[in-house]
PDB file of C-alpha atoms and ligand atoms in Angstrom:
ATOM      1  CA  MET Z   1    -145.284 116.701 -22.394  1.00 78.00           C
ATOM      2  CA  ALA Z   2    -143.491 118.133 -19.397  1.00 92.00           C
ATOM      3  CA  PRO Z   3    -140.424 116.372 -18.011  1.00 96.00           C
ATOM      4  CA  ARG Z   4    -140.685 114.170 -14.959  1.00 97.00           C
ATOM      5  CA  CYS Z   5    -137.988 112.840 -12.683  1.00 97.00           C
ATOM      6  CA  MET Z   6    -137.949 110.472  -9.743  1.00 97.00           C
ATOM      7  CA  LEU Z   7    -135.230 109.089  -7.485  1.00 96.00           C
ATOM      8  CA  VAL Z   8    -135.795 105.440  -6.694  1.00 96.00           C
ATOM      9  CA  THR Z   9    -133.744 103.491  -4.158  1.00 96.00           C
ATOM     10  CA  LEU Z  10    -133.463  99.732  -4.544  1.00 96.00           C
ATOM     11  CA  LEU Z  11    -133.132  98.190  -1.106  1.00 95.00           C
ATOM     12  CA  GLY Z  12    -132.941  94.619   0.029  1.00 94.00           C
ATOM     13  CA  ALA Z  13    -130.966  91.848   1.643  1.00 93.00           C
ATOM     14  CA  PRO Z  14    -127.734  90.745  -0.011  1.00 92.00           C
ATOM     15  CA  ASN Z  15    -128.003  88.697  -3.207  1.00 94.00           C
ATOM     16  CA  VAL Z  16    -131.691  89.278  -3.969  1.00 96.00           C
ATOM     17  CA  GLY Z  17    -130.887  90.690  -7.415  1.00 96.00           C
ATOM     18  CA  LYS Z  18    -130.752  94.474  -6.915  1.00 95.00           C
ATOM     19  CA  SER Z  19    -127.805  95.036  -9.223  1.00 95.00           C
ATOM     20  CA  THR Z  20    -129.181  92.709 -11.886  1.00 96.00           C
ATOM     21  CA  LEU Z  21    -132.472  94.620 -11.856  1.00 97.00           C
ATOM     22  CA  LEU Z  22    -130.745  97.978 -12.004  1.00 96.00           C
ATOM     23  CA  ASN Z  23    -128.717  96.957 -15.037  1.00 95.00           C
ATOM     24  CA  ARG Z  24    -131.793  95.617 -16.777  1.00 96.00           C
ATOM     25  CA  MET Z  25    -133.864  98.742 -16.166  1.00 96.00           C
ATOM     26  CA  VAL Z  26    -131.081 101.017 -17.323  1.00 94.00           C
ATOM     27  CA  GLY Z  27    -130.191  98.775 -20.235  1.00 92.00           C
ATOM     28  CA  ALA Z  28    -126.467  98.843 -19.487  1.00 88.00           C
ATOM     29  CA  LYS Z  29    -124.166  97.189 -17.034  1.00 90.00           C
ATOM     30  CA  VAL Z  30    -123.483  99.905 -14.502  1.00 90.00           C
ATOM     31  CA  SER Z  31    -123.405  97.783 -11.373  1.00 91.00           C
ATOM     32  CA  ILE Z  32    -121.398  94.623 -10.949  1.00 88.00           C
ATOM     33  CA  VAL Z  33    -123.168  91.308 -10.361  1.00 91.00           C
ATOM     34  CA  THR Z  34    -121.858  88.086  -8.871  1.00 88.00           C
ATOM     35  CA  PRO Z  35    -123.384  85.076  -7.101  1.00 88.00           C
ATOM     36  CA  LYS Z  36    -121.667  86.197  -3.880  1.00 89.00           C
ATOM     37  CA  VAL Z  37    -123.239  88.365  -1.189  1.00 87.00           C
ATOM     38  CA  GLN Z  38    -121.934  91.867  -0.483  1.00 88.00           C
ATOM     39  CA  THR Z  39    -120.607  92.449  -3.974  1.00 90.00           C
ATOM     40  CA  THR Z  40    -121.985  95.977  -4.185  1.00 89.00           C
ATOM     41  CA  ARG Z  41    -120.146  98.182  -1.715  1.00 89.00           C
ATOM     42  CA  SER Z  42    -121.544 101.617  -2.345  1.00 87.00           C
ATOM     43  CA  ARG Z  43    -124.476 103.528  -3.755  1.00 87.00           C
ATOM     44  CA  ILE Z  44    -124.475 103.399  -7.529  1.00 89.00           C
ATOM     45  CA  ALA Z  45    -126.853 105.404  -9.683  1.00 92.00           C
ATOM     46  CA  GLY Z  46    -128.244 103.983 -12.887  1.00 94.00           C
ATOM     47  CA  ILE Z  47    -130.180 106.428 -14.990  1.00 95.00           C
ATOM     48  CA  GLY Z  48    -132.970 105.489 -17.360  1.00 95.00           C
ATOM     49  CA  LEU Z  49    -134.971 107.681 -19.698  1.00 95.00           C
ATOM     50  CA  PHE Z  50    -138.499 106.534 -20.506  1.00 95.00           C
ATOM     51  CA  GLY Z  51    -140.191 109.015 -22.812  1.00 94.00           C
ATOM     52  CA  GLU Z  52    -140.208 112.274 -20.905  1.00 95.00           C
ATOM     53  CA  THR Z  53    -139.528 110.595 -17.591  1.00 97.00           C
ATOM     54  CA  GLN Z  54    -136.092 110.177 -16.106  1.00 97.00           C
ATOM     55  CA  LEU Z  55    -135.857 107.517 -13.441  1.00 97.00           C
ATOM     56  CA  VAL Z  56    -132.722 107.587 -11.342  1.00 96.00           C
ATOM     57  CA  PHE Z  57    -132.219 104.240  -9.623  1.00 96.00           C
ATOM     58  CA  PHE Z  58    -129.864 103.819  -6.738  1.00 95.00           C
ATOM     59  CA  ASP Z  59    -128.402 100.387  -6.334  1.00 93.00           C
ATOM     60  CA  THR Z  60    -127.300  99.905  -2.753  1.00 93.00           C
ATOM     61  CA  PRO Z  61    -125.218  97.442  -0.775  1.00 91.00           C
ATOM     62  CA  GLY Z  62    -127.419  94.725   0.702  1.00 90.00           C
ATOM     63  CA  ILE Z  63    -128.743  95.318   4.180  1.00 90.00           C
ATOM     64  CA  PHE Z  64    -127.646  92.863   6.831  1.00 90.00           C
ATOM     65  CA  LYS Z  65    -126.321  92.950  10.361  1.00 91.00           C
ATOM     66  CA  PRO Z  66    -122.918  94.584   9.959  1.00 91.00           C
ATOM     67  CA  LYS Z  67    -119.926  93.354  11.926  1.00 91.00           C
ATOM     68  CA  LYS Z  68    -116.960  95.148  10.421  1.00 93.00           C
ATOM     69  CA  ARG Z  69    -116.234  98.779   9.643  1.00 93.00           C
ATOM     70  CA  MET Z  70    -116.663  98.439   5.897  1.00 92.00           C
ATOM     71  CA  GLN Z  71    -119.921  96.514   6.339  1.00 92.00           C
ATOM     72  CA  ARG Z  72    -121.218  99.198   8.665  1.00 93.00           C
ATOM     73  CA  ALA Z  73    -120.396 101.882   6.092  1.00 94.00           C
ATOM     74  CA  MET Z  74    -122.106  99.817   3.377  1.00 93.00           C
ATOM     75  CA  VAL Z  75    -125.344  99.368   5.301  1.00 92.00           C
ATOM     76  CA  GLU Z  76    -125.328 103.011   6.345  1.00 92.00           C
ATOM     77  CA  ALA Z  77    -124.909 104.084   2.704  1.00 91.00           C
ATOM     78  CA  ALA Z  78    -127.994 102.061   1.751  1.00 92.00           C
ATOM     79  CA  TRP Z  79    -130.185 103.705   4.365  1.00 93.00           C
ATOM     80  CA  SER Z  80    -128.974 107.228   3.797  1.00 92.00           C
ATOM     81  CA  CYS Z  81    -129.705 106.754   0.116  1.00 92.00           C
ATOM     82  CA  ALA Z  82    -133.275 105.684   0.901  1.00 93.00           C
ATOM     83  CA  HIS Z  83    -133.794 108.831   2.938  1.00 92.00           C
ATOM     84  CA  GLN Z  84    -132.741 111.007   0.009  1.00 92.00           C
ATOM     85  CA  SER Z  85    -135.004 109.446  -2.588  1.00 94.00           C
ATOM     86  CA  ASP Z  86    -138.662 109.850  -3.621  1.00 94.00           C
ATOM     87  CA  LYS Z  87    -139.422 106.186  -3.532  1.00 95.00           C
ATOM     88  CA  VAL Z  88    -138.137 103.005  -1.965  1.00 96.00           C
ATOM     89  CA  VAL Z  89    -138.368  99.641  -3.673  1.00 97.00           C
ATOM     90  CA  LEU Z  90    -137.764  96.579  -1.552  1.00 97.00           C
ATOM     91  CA  ILE Z  91    -136.416  93.687  -3.586  1.00 98.00           C
ATOM     92  CA  ILE Z  92    -137.070  90.237  -2.214  1.00 98.00           C
ATOM     93  CA  ASP Z  93    -135.673  86.962  -3.494  1.00 98.00           C
ATOM     94  CA  SER Z  94    -138.923  85.041  -3.851  1.00 97.00           C
ATOM     95  CA  CYS Z  95    -137.146  81.702  -3.407  1.00 96.00           C
ATOM     96  CA  ALA Z  96    -135.445  82.731  -0.204  1.00 96.00           C
ATOM     97  CA  GLY Z  97    -138.687  84.376   1.006  1.00 96.00           C
ATOM     98  CA  LEU Z  98    -138.861  86.356   4.220  1.00 96.00           C
ATOM     99  CA  THR Z  99    -135.368  85.769   5.547  1.00 96.00           C
ATOM    100  CA  SER Z 100    -134.210  87.381   8.770  1.00 95.00           C
ATOM    101  CA  ASP Z 101    -132.307  90.025   6.793  1.00 94.00           C
ATOM    102  CA  THR Z 102    -135.408  90.895   4.744  1.00 95.00           C
ATOM    103  CA  CYS Z 103    -137.608  90.978   7.846  1.00 95.00           C
ATOM    104  CA  ARG Z 104    -135.187  93.342   9.522  1.00 93.00           C
ATOM    105  CA  VAL Z 105    -135.382  95.702   6.536  1.00 94.00           C
ATOM    106  CA  ILE Z 106    -139.196  95.519   6.546  1.00 95.00           C
ATOM    107  CA  GLY Z 107    -139.258  96.383  10.245  1.00 93.00           C
ATOM    108  CA  LYS Z 108    -137.055  99.382   9.731  1.00 92.00           C
ATOM    109  CA  LEU Z 109    -139.094 100.569   6.732  1.00 94.00           C
ATOM    110  CA  GLN Z 110    -142.263 100.350   8.794  1.00 93.00           C
ATOM    111  CA  ARG Z 111    -140.772 102.566  11.471  1.00 91.00           C
ATOM    112  CA  ALA Z 112    -139.483 105.076   8.913  1.00 88.00           C
ATOM    113  CA  HIS Z 113    -142.795 105.656   7.075  1.00 80.00           C
ATOM    114  CA  PHE Z 114    -141.500 105.387   3.536  1.00 85.00           C
ATOM    115  CA  SER Z 115    -143.690 104.843   0.491  1.00 81.00           C
ATOM    116  CA  VAL Z 116    -142.579 101.348  -0.447  1.00 95.00           C
ATOM    117  CA  THR Z 117    -143.190  99.020  -3.359  1.00 97.00           C
ATOM    118  CA  ALA Z 118    -142.218  95.378  -3.067  1.00 98.00           C
ATOM    119  CA  VAL Z 119    -140.631  93.553  -5.957  1.00 98.00           C
ATOM    120  CA  LEU Z 120    -140.509  89.778  -5.769  1.00 98.00           C
ATOM    121  CA  ASN Z 121    -137.576  88.724  -7.884  1.00 98.00           C
ATOM    122  CA  LYS Z 122    -136.359  85.402  -9.308  1.00 98.00           C
ATOM    123  CA  ILE Z 123    -139.856  84.202 -10.170  1.00 97.00           C
ATOM    124  CA  ASP Z 124    -138.233  82.074 -12.869  1.00 97.00           C
ATOM    125  CA  LEU Z 125    -137.133  79.805 -10.027  1.00 97.00           C
ATOM    126  CA  ILE Z 126    -140.302  79.500  -7.959  1.00 95.00           C
ATOM    127  CA  GLN Z 127    -143.578  77.554  -8.052  1.00 94.00           C
ATOM    128  CA  ARG Z 128    -146.779  79.574  -8.251  1.00 93.00           C
ATOM    129  CA  PRO Z 129    -148.357  78.396  -4.939  1.00 95.00           C
ATOM    130  CA  LYS Z 130    -145.227  79.339  -3.003  1.00 95.00           C
ATOM    131  CA  LEU Z 131    -145.253  82.757  -4.651  1.00 96.00           C
ATOM    132  CA  LEU Z 132    -148.887  83.388  -3.754  1.00 96.00           C
ATOM    133  CA  LYS Z 133    -148.223  82.445  -0.154  1.00 96.00           C
ATOM    134  CA  LEU Z 134    -145.367  84.919  -0.032  1.00 97.00           C
ATOM    135  CA  ILE Z 135    -147.553  87.670  -1.474  1.00 97.00           C
ATOM    136  CA  SER Z 136    -150.203  87.093   1.155  1.00 96.00           C
ATOM    137  CA  ASN Z 137    -147.563  87.210   3.896  1.00 96.00           C
ATOM    138  CA  LEU Z 138    -146.292  90.498   2.498  1.00 96.00           C
ATOM    139  CA  ASP Z 139    -149.814  91.912   2.335  1.00 95.00           C
ATOM    140  CA  ASP Z 140    -150.118  91.244   6.047  1.00 94.00           C
ATOM    141  CA  GLU Z 141    -147.232  93.609   6.712  1.00 92.00           C
ATOM    142  CA  GLN Z 142    -149.413  96.524   5.534  1.00 91.00           C
ATOM    143  CA  LEU Z 143    -146.348  98.315   4.283  1.00 94.00           C
ATOM    144  CA  PHE Z 144    -146.446  97.987   0.532  1.00 96.00           C
ATOM    145  CA  GLN Z 145    -148.218 100.219  -1.951  1.00 95.00           C
ATOM    146  CA  ASP Z 146    -147.947  97.514  -4.570  1.00 95.00           C
ATOM    147  CA  ILE Z 147    -146.275  94.183  -5.059  1.00 97.00           C
ATOM    148  CA  PHE Z 148    -144.677  93.240  -8.373  1.00 98.00           C
ATOM    149  CA  MET Z 149    -143.378  89.878  -9.496  1.00 97.00           C
ATOM    150  CA  ILE Z 150    -140.400  89.867 -11.796  1.00 98.00           C
ATOM    151  CA  SER Z 151    -137.371  88.041 -13.038  1.00 98.00           C
ATOM    152  CA  ALA Z 152    -134.507  90.488 -13.292  1.00 98.00           C
ATOM    153  CA  LEU Z 153    -132.574  87.762 -15.052  1.00 97.00           C
ATOM    154  CA  ASN Z 154    -134.922  87.183 -18.000  1.00 97.00           C
ATOM    155  CA  GLY Z 155    -136.873  90.445 -17.804  1.00 97.00           C
ATOM    156  CA  ASP Z 156    -140.318  89.038 -17.007  1.00 98.00           C
ATOM    157  CA  GLY Z 157    -142.534  91.630 -15.352  1.00 98.00           C
ATOM    158  CA  VAL Z 158    -139.931  94.395 -15.459  1.00 98.00           C
ATOM    159  CA  LYS Z 159    -141.831  96.411 -18.067  1.00 97.00           C
ATOM    160  CA  ASP Z 160    -145.005  96.561 -15.956  1.00 97.00           C
ATOM    161  CA  PHE Z 161    -142.984  97.638 -12.977  1.00 98.00           C
ATOM    162  CA  LEU Z 162    -141.318 100.428 -14.964  1.00 97.00           C
ATOM    163  CA  GLU Z 163    -144.681 101.583 -16.323  1.00 97.00           C
ATOM    164  CA  LYS Z 164    -145.968 101.943 -12.791  1.00 97.00           C
ATOM    165  CA  LEU Z 165    -142.920 103.903 -11.677  1.00 96.00           C
ATOM    166  CA  LYS Z 166    -143.372 106.249 -14.626  1.00 96.00           C
ATOM    167  CA  THR Z 167    -146.892 107.112 -13.511  1.00 95.00           C
ATOM    168  CA  GLU Z 168    -145.601 107.921 -10.036  1.00 95.00           C
ATOM    169  CA  ALA Z 169    -142.808 110.251 -11.115  1.00 96.00           C
ATOM    170  CA  PRO Z 170    -143.426 113.854 -10.127  1.00 96.00           C
ATOM    171  CA  LEU Z 171    -143.148 116.749 -12.584  1.00 97.00           C
ATOM    172  CA  GLY Z 172    -139.701 118.248 -12.559  1.00 96.00           C
ATOM    173  CA  PRO Z 173    -136.546 118.700 -14.600  1.00 96.00           C
ATOM    174  CA  TRP Z 174    -134.186 115.814 -15.323  1.00 96.00           C
ATOM    175  CA  LEU Z 175    -131.202 115.605 -13.044  1.00 94.00           C
ATOM    176  CA  TYR Z 176    -128.809 114.157 -15.619  1.00 93.00           C
ATOM    177  CA  PRO Z 177    -128.165 114.702 -19.331  1.00 92.00           C
ATOM    178  CA  GLU Z 178    -130.217 112.340 -21.458  1.00 89.00           C
ATOM    179  CA  ASP Z 179    -127.323 110.143 -22.577  1.00 87.00           C
ATOM    180  CA  GLN Z 180    -125.875 109.543 -19.113  1.00 89.00           C
ATOM    181  CA  VAL Z 181    -126.420 106.056 -17.673  1.00 91.00           C
ATOM    182  CA  SER Z 182    -124.555 106.315 -14.389  1.00 91.00           C
ATOM    183  CA  ASP Z 183    -123.039 108.804 -11.989  1.00 87.00           C
ATOM    184  CA  ILE Z 184    -120.072 106.766 -10.928  1.00 86.00           C
ATOM    185  CA  PRO Z 185    -116.744 108.190 -11.978  1.00 86.00           C
ATOM    186  CA  LEU Z 186    -114.967 106.173 -14.668  1.00 89.00           C
ATOM    187  CA  ARG Z 187    -112.078 105.413 -12.330  1.00 90.00           C
ATOM    188  CA  MET Z 188    -114.410 103.807  -9.861  1.00 90.00           C
ATOM    189  CA  PHE Z 189    -116.228 102.007 -12.645  1.00 91.00           C
ATOM    190  CA  ALA Z 190    -112.902 100.563 -13.725  1.00 95.00           C
ATOM    191  CA  SER Z 191    -112.103  99.431 -10.158  1.00 95.00           C
ATOM    192  CA  GLU Z 192    -115.534  97.844  -9.896  1.00 94.00           C
ATOM    193  CA  MET Z 193    -114.986  95.802 -13.053  1.00 95.00           C
ATOM    194  CA  THR Z 194    -111.806  94.326 -11.639  1.00 97.00           C
ATOM    195  CA  ARG Z 195    -113.477  93.731  -8.310  1.00 95.00           C
ATOM    196  CA  GLU Z 196    -116.259  91.815 -10.051  1.00 95.00           C
ATOM    197  CA  LYS Z 197    -113.707  89.518 -11.669  1.00 96.00           C
ATOM    198  CA  LEU Z 198    -112.018  89.000  -8.296  1.00 95.00           C
ATOM    199  CA  PHE Z 199    -115.361  87.963  -6.842  1.00 94.00           C
ATOM    200  CA  LEU Z 200    -116.043  85.656  -9.759  1.00 94.00           C
ATOM    201  CA  GLN Z 201    -112.635  84.019  -9.942  1.00 95.00           C
ATOM    202  CA  LEU Z 202    -111.649  83.677  -6.297  1.00 93.00           C
ATOM    203  CA  GLN Z 203    -113.151  81.450  -3.656  1.00 85.00           C
ATOM    204  CA  ASN Z 204    -114.426  81.792  -0.134  1.00 80.00           C
ATOM    205  CA  GLU Z 205    -113.450  84.793   1.909  1.00 84.00           C
ATOM    206  CA  LEU Z 206    -110.747  86.126  -0.365  1.00 89.00           C
ATOM    207  CA  PRO Z 207    -112.921  88.610  -2.314  1.00 90.00           C
ATOM    208  CA  TYR Z 208    -114.065  90.130   0.966  1.00 91.00           C
ATOM    209  CA  SER Z 209    -110.480  90.599   2.093  1.00 92.00           C
ATOM    210  CA  SER Z 210    -109.646  92.512  -1.050  1.00 95.00           C
ATOM    211  CA  ASN Z 211    -110.271  95.854  -2.634  1.00 95.00           C
ATOM    212  CA  VAL Z 212    -109.287  97.554  -5.865  1.00 96.00           C
ATOM    213  CA  LEU Z 213    -108.155 101.140  -6.334  1.00 95.00           C
ATOM    214  CA  THR Z 214    -107.478 102.793  -9.661  1.00 95.00           C
ATOM    215  CA  GLU Z 215    -104.263 104.706  -9.156  1.00 95.00           C
ATOM    216  CA  GLN Z 216    -103.639 106.049 -12.649  1.00 95.00           C
ATOM    217  CA  TRP Z 217    -105.751 106.734 -15.672  1.00 95.00           C
ATOM    218  CA  ARG Z 218    -103.691 107.973 -18.571  1.00 95.00           C
ATOM    219  CA  GLU Z 219    -105.042 108.891 -21.967  1.00 95.00           C
ATOM    220  CA  GLN Z 220    -102.685 107.702 -24.679  1.00 95.00           C
ATOM    221  CA  LYS Z 221    -101.900 109.525 -27.898  1.00 96.00           C
ATOM    222  CA  ASP Z 222    -103.337 106.692 -29.984  1.00 96.00           C
ATOM    223  CA  GLY Z 223    -106.777 107.058 -28.350  1.00 95.00           C
ATOM    224  CA  SER Z 224    -106.361 104.148 -25.969  1.00 97.00           C
ATOM    225  CA  VAL Z 225    -106.192 104.465 -22.220  1.00 97.00           C
ATOM    226  CA  ARG Z 226    -103.707 103.056 -19.731  1.00 97.00           C
ATOM    227  CA  ILE Z 227    -105.196 102.130 -16.387  1.00 97.00           C
ATOM    228  CA  ASP Z 228    -103.100 101.124 -13.388  1.00 98.00           C
ATOM    229  CA  GLN Z 229    -104.858  99.478 -10.508  1.00 98.00           C
ATOM    230  CA  VAL Z 230    -103.821  98.043  -7.181  1.00 97.00           C
ATOM    231  CA  ILE Z 231    -105.528  94.986  -5.762  1.00 97.00           C
ATOM    232  CA  PHE Z 232    -105.170  95.175  -2.009  1.00 97.00           C
ATOM    233  CA  VAL Z 233    -105.232  92.001   0.072  1.00 96.00           C
ATOM    234  CA  GLU Z 234    -104.692  91.512   3.772  1.00 96.00           C
ATOM    235  CA  ARG Z 235    -102.078  88.756   3.855  1.00 96.00           C
ATOM    236  CA  GLN Z 236     -99.119  87.460   1.881  1.00 97.00           C
ATOM    237  CA  SER Z 237    -100.847  84.088   1.500  1.00 95.00           C
ATOM    238  CA  GLN Z 238    -103.743  85.862  -0.205  1.00 96.00           C
ATOM    239  CA  LYS Z 239    -101.394  87.637  -2.542  1.00 97.00           C
ATOM    240  CA  VAL Z 240     -99.985  84.286  -3.587  1.00 96.00           C
ATOM    241  CA  ILE Z 241    -103.483  83.110  -4.499  1.00 95.00           C
ATOM    242  CA  VAL Z 242    -104.468  86.278  -6.354  1.00 96.00           C
ATOM    243  CA  VAL Z 243    -101.251  86.265  -8.363  1.00 97.00           C
ATOM    244  CA  GLY Z 244    -101.527  82.537  -9.043  1.00 96.00           C
ATOM    245  CA  LYS Z 245     -99.018  80.155 -10.525  1.00 96.00           C
ATOM    246  CA  ASN Z 246     -96.743  82.096 -12.887  1.00 97.00           C
ATOM    247  CA  GLY Z 247     -99.048  85.071 -12.477  1.00 96.00           C
ATOM    248  CA  GLU Z 248    -101.837  83.291 -14.294  1.00 97.00           C
ATOM    249  CA  ARG Z 249    -104.673  84.177 -11.951  1.00 96.00           C
ATOM    250  CA  VAL Z 250    -104.084  87.900 -11.937  1.00 97.00           C
ATOM    251  CA  LYS Z 251    -103.603  87.782 -15.672  1.00 98.00           C
ATOM    252  CA  SER Z 252    -106.919  86.095 -16.181  1.00 97.00           C
ATOM    253  CA  ILE Z 253    -108.651  88.607 -13.877  1.00 97.00           C
ATOM    254  CA  GLY Z 254    -107.027  91.440 -15.795  1.00 98.00           C
ATOM    255  CA  THR Z 255    -108.026  90.077 -19.185  1.00 98.00           C
ATOM    256  CA  ALA Z 256    -111.651  89.638 -18.175  1.00 98.00           C
ATOM    257  CA  ALA Z 257    -111.828  93.133 -16.666  1.00 98.00           C
ATOM    258  CA  ARG Z 258    -110.069  94.718 -19.628  1.00 98.00           C
ATOM    259  CA  ARG Z 259    -112.447  93.146 -22.130  1.00 97.00           C
ATOM    260  CA  GLU Z 260    -115.454  94.554 -20.367  1.00 94.00           C
ATOM    261  CA  LEU Z 261    -113.884  97.957 -19.927  1.00 95.00           C
ATOM    262  CA  GLU Z 262    -113.086  98.084 -23.607  1.00 96.00           C
ATOM    263  CA  SER Z 263    -116.627  97.302 -24.602  1.00 92.00           C
ATOM    264  CA  PHE Z 264    -118.003  99.883 -22.161  1.00 89.00           C
ATOM    265  CA  LEU Z 265    -115.548 102.620 -23.079  1.00 90.00           C
ATOM    266  CA  GLU Z 266    -115.556 101.659 -26.763  1.00 92.00           C
ATOM    267  CA  ARG Z 267    -111.794 102.036 -26.997  1.00 95.00           C
ATOM    268  CA  ARG Z 268    -108.651 100.078 -26.351  1.00 97.00           C
ATOM    269  CA  VAL Z 269    -107.571  99.664 -22.754  1.00 98.00           C
ATOM    270  CA  HIS Z 270    -104.209  98.695 -21.315  1.00 98.00           C
ATOM    271  CA  LEU Z 271    -104.902  97.457 -17.830  1.00 98.00           C
ATOM    272  CA  PHE Z 272    -102.072  96.918 -15.369  1.00 98.00           C
ATOM    273  CA  LEU Z 273    -102.826  95.188 -12.105  1.00 98.00           C
ATOM    274  CA  HIS Z 274    -100.511  95.285  -9.104  1.00 97.00           C
ATOM    275  CA  VAL Z 275    -101.201  93.140  -6.053  1.00 98.00           C
ATOM    276  CA  LYS Z 276    -100.218  94.613  -2.693  1.00 97.00           C
ATOM    277  CA  VAL Z 277    -100.452  93.296   0.846  1.00 97.00           C
ATOM    278  CA  ARG Z 278    -101.827  95.827   3.282  1.00 96.00           C
ATOM    279  CA  HIS Z 279    -103.179  94.036   6.314  1.00 95.00           C
ATOM    280  CA  ASP Z 280    -105.236  97.029   7.431  1.00 95.00           C
ATOM    281  CA  TRP Z 281    -106.573  98.376   4.126  1.00 95.00           C
ATOM    282  CA  SER Z 282    -110.119  98.181   5.447  1.00 94.00           C
ATOM    283  CA  GLU Z 283    -109.120 100.517   8.279  1.00 94.00           C
ATOM    284  CA  ARG Z 284    -107.823 103.160   5.886  1.00 93.00           C
ATOM    285  CA  PRO Z 285    -110.045 106.075   4.877  1.00 93.00           C
ATOM    286  CA  GLU Z 286    -108.964 106.191   1.208  1.00 90.00           C
ATOM    287  CA  HIS Z 287    -110.740 102.898   0.565  1.00 91.00           C
ATOM    288  CA  TYR Z 288    -113.944 104.537   1.760  1.00 93.00           C
ATOM    289  CA  HIS Z 289    -113.628 107.910   0.072  1.00 87.00           C
ATOM    290  CA  ASP Z 290    -113.201 106.382  -3.375  1.00 82.00           C
ATOM    291  CA  LEU Z 291    -116.406 104.423  -2.902  1.00 84.00           C
ATOM    292  CA  GLY Z 292    -118.262 107.413  -1.452  1.00 84.00           C
ATOM    293  CA  LEU Z 293    -118.632 105.625   1.877  1.00 91.00           C
ATOM    294  CA  ASP Z 294    -118.494 107.220   5.305  1.00 92.00           C
ATOM    295  CA  PHE Z 295    -115.403 105.942   7.107  1.00 92.00           C
ATOM    296  CA  ASN Z 296    -116.961 106.757  10.472  1.00 91.00           C
ATOM    297  CA  ALA Z 297    -120.434 105.337   9.836  1.00 88.00           C
TER     298      ALA Z 297
HETATM  299  P1  LIG K   1    -127.604  91.911  -5.241  1.00 54.29           P
HETATM  300  O1  LIG K   1    -126.614  91.444  -4.230  1.00 54.29           O
HETATM  301  O2  LIG K   1    -128.958  92.096  -4.627  1.00 54.29           O
HETATM  302  O3  LIG K   1    -127.163  93.099  -6.026  1.00 54.29           O
HETATM  303  O4  LIG K   1    -127.779  90.682  -6.277  1.00 54.29           O
HETATM  304  P2  LIG K   1    -127.117  90.486  -7.716  1.00 54.29           P
HETATM  305  O5  LIG K   1    -127.803  91.339  -8.713  1.00 54.29           O
HETATM  306  O6  LIG K   1    -125.635  90.596  -7.595  1.00 54.29           O
HETATM  307  O7  LIG K   1    -127.545  88.990  -8.004  1.00 54.29           O
HETATM  308  C1  LIG K   1    -127.185  87.934  -7.140  1.00 54.29           C
HETATM  309  C2  LIG K   1    -127.300  86.614  -7.906  1.00 54.29           C
HETATM  310  O8  LIG K   1    -128.675  86.351  -8.217  1.00 54.29           O
HETATM  311  C3  LIG K   1    -126.559  86.633  -9.232  1.00 54.29           C
HETATM  312  O9  LIG K   1    -125.955  85.376  -9.409  1.00 54.29           O
HETATM  313  C4  LIG K   1    -127.667  86.870 -10.254  1.00 54.29           C
HETATM  314  O10 LIG K   1    -127.374  86.342 -11.525  1.00 54.29           O
HETATM  315  C5  LIG K   1    -128.834  86.132  -9.610  1.00 54.29           C
HETATM  316  N1  LIG K   1    -130.148  86.669 -10.036  1.00 54.29           N
HETATM  317  C6  LIG K   1    -130.555  87.964 -10.007  1.00 54.29           C
HETATM  318  N2  LIG K   1    -131.821  88.087 -10.460  1.00 54.29           N
HETATM  319  C7  LIG K   1    -132.238  86.833 -10.789  1.00 54.29           C
HETATM  320  C8  LIG K   1    -133.472  86.299 -11.329  1.00 54.29           C
HETATM  321  O11 LIG K   1    -134.444  86.983 -11.608  1.00 54.29           O
HETATM  322  N3  LIG K   1    -133.507  84.936 -11.513  1.00 54.29           N
HETATM  323  C9  LIG K   1    -132.446  84.140 -11.227  1.00 54.29           C
HETATM  324  N4  LIG K   1    -132.579  82.834 -11.450  1.00 54.29           N
HETATM  325  N5  LIG K   1    -131.280  84.613 -10.720  1.00 54.29           N
HETATM  326  C10 LIG K   1    -131.166  85.937 -10.508  1.00 54.29           C
HETATM  327 MG1  LIG K   2    -125.471  94.250  -5.776  1.00 54.29          MG
END
């Protein structure tokens, strides 16, 4: 059989389950997942090989009305990714239904003439009648080639969806080696792991006021790796929270991130976290370049 390859962009409002679905389809955790909106800040590729077909999925930041510079860059990254792919998949949280964010994305997709498949996610949480009503509302939009119902969390329906994508993939060479699961650089992957733990362990607005950069990645003689990261926050009061009493919070974040890095890298990791106050980090280009975002979006 000849090789096939297709680029698929996963679009949708924040928190609908894009990253969860990506990880499930690829069979590895390449994109971080938290219950908070706007966790994913940049385009992340997850690569899956299904027989002779390579499907390259792009997880994107959720689409919403941006207010700040970083949000603008995030939303812009999602759309520019859609324009560069063969296929767009709109993920909808079936419980939340047609929210204003989702409707805005649908409107923009209609104007852009993409070939779009809708995926209704979180069906483990919804009653059948409500789901059917949602499907009929989506049909009325006359935008979708097909509509799938899935649970990214428990995997229901994901196989059928993948089968369909496989049939749509055009003939062509694979873009990545067969054992590659993501295109994000390891340094960024490491920053993302720590950022996920920040999102999971800190409350309210704090995760949004923070960012993580990997400053050093040093291979050690004994086969382990030493990683030094800086957690940037905007205010001294935030630093106090991130560090925690006797440094306990930052230690717990570091331990959780290190464990996951070790299992992903399959080697020992020494992770050093430094917390720095930089009130304008989100106005500095280096925080965009590392994430592949356009500072001037
Ligand atoms: P994203 O912002 O669209 O990337 O969404 P995430 O993948 O980060 O998921 C947001 C939240 O929804 C997380 O707490 C997930 O565990 C949860 N979630 C994702 N998919 C499902 C699903 O199929 N069922 C349920 N019950 N929760 C889900
Ligand atoms: Mg995400």
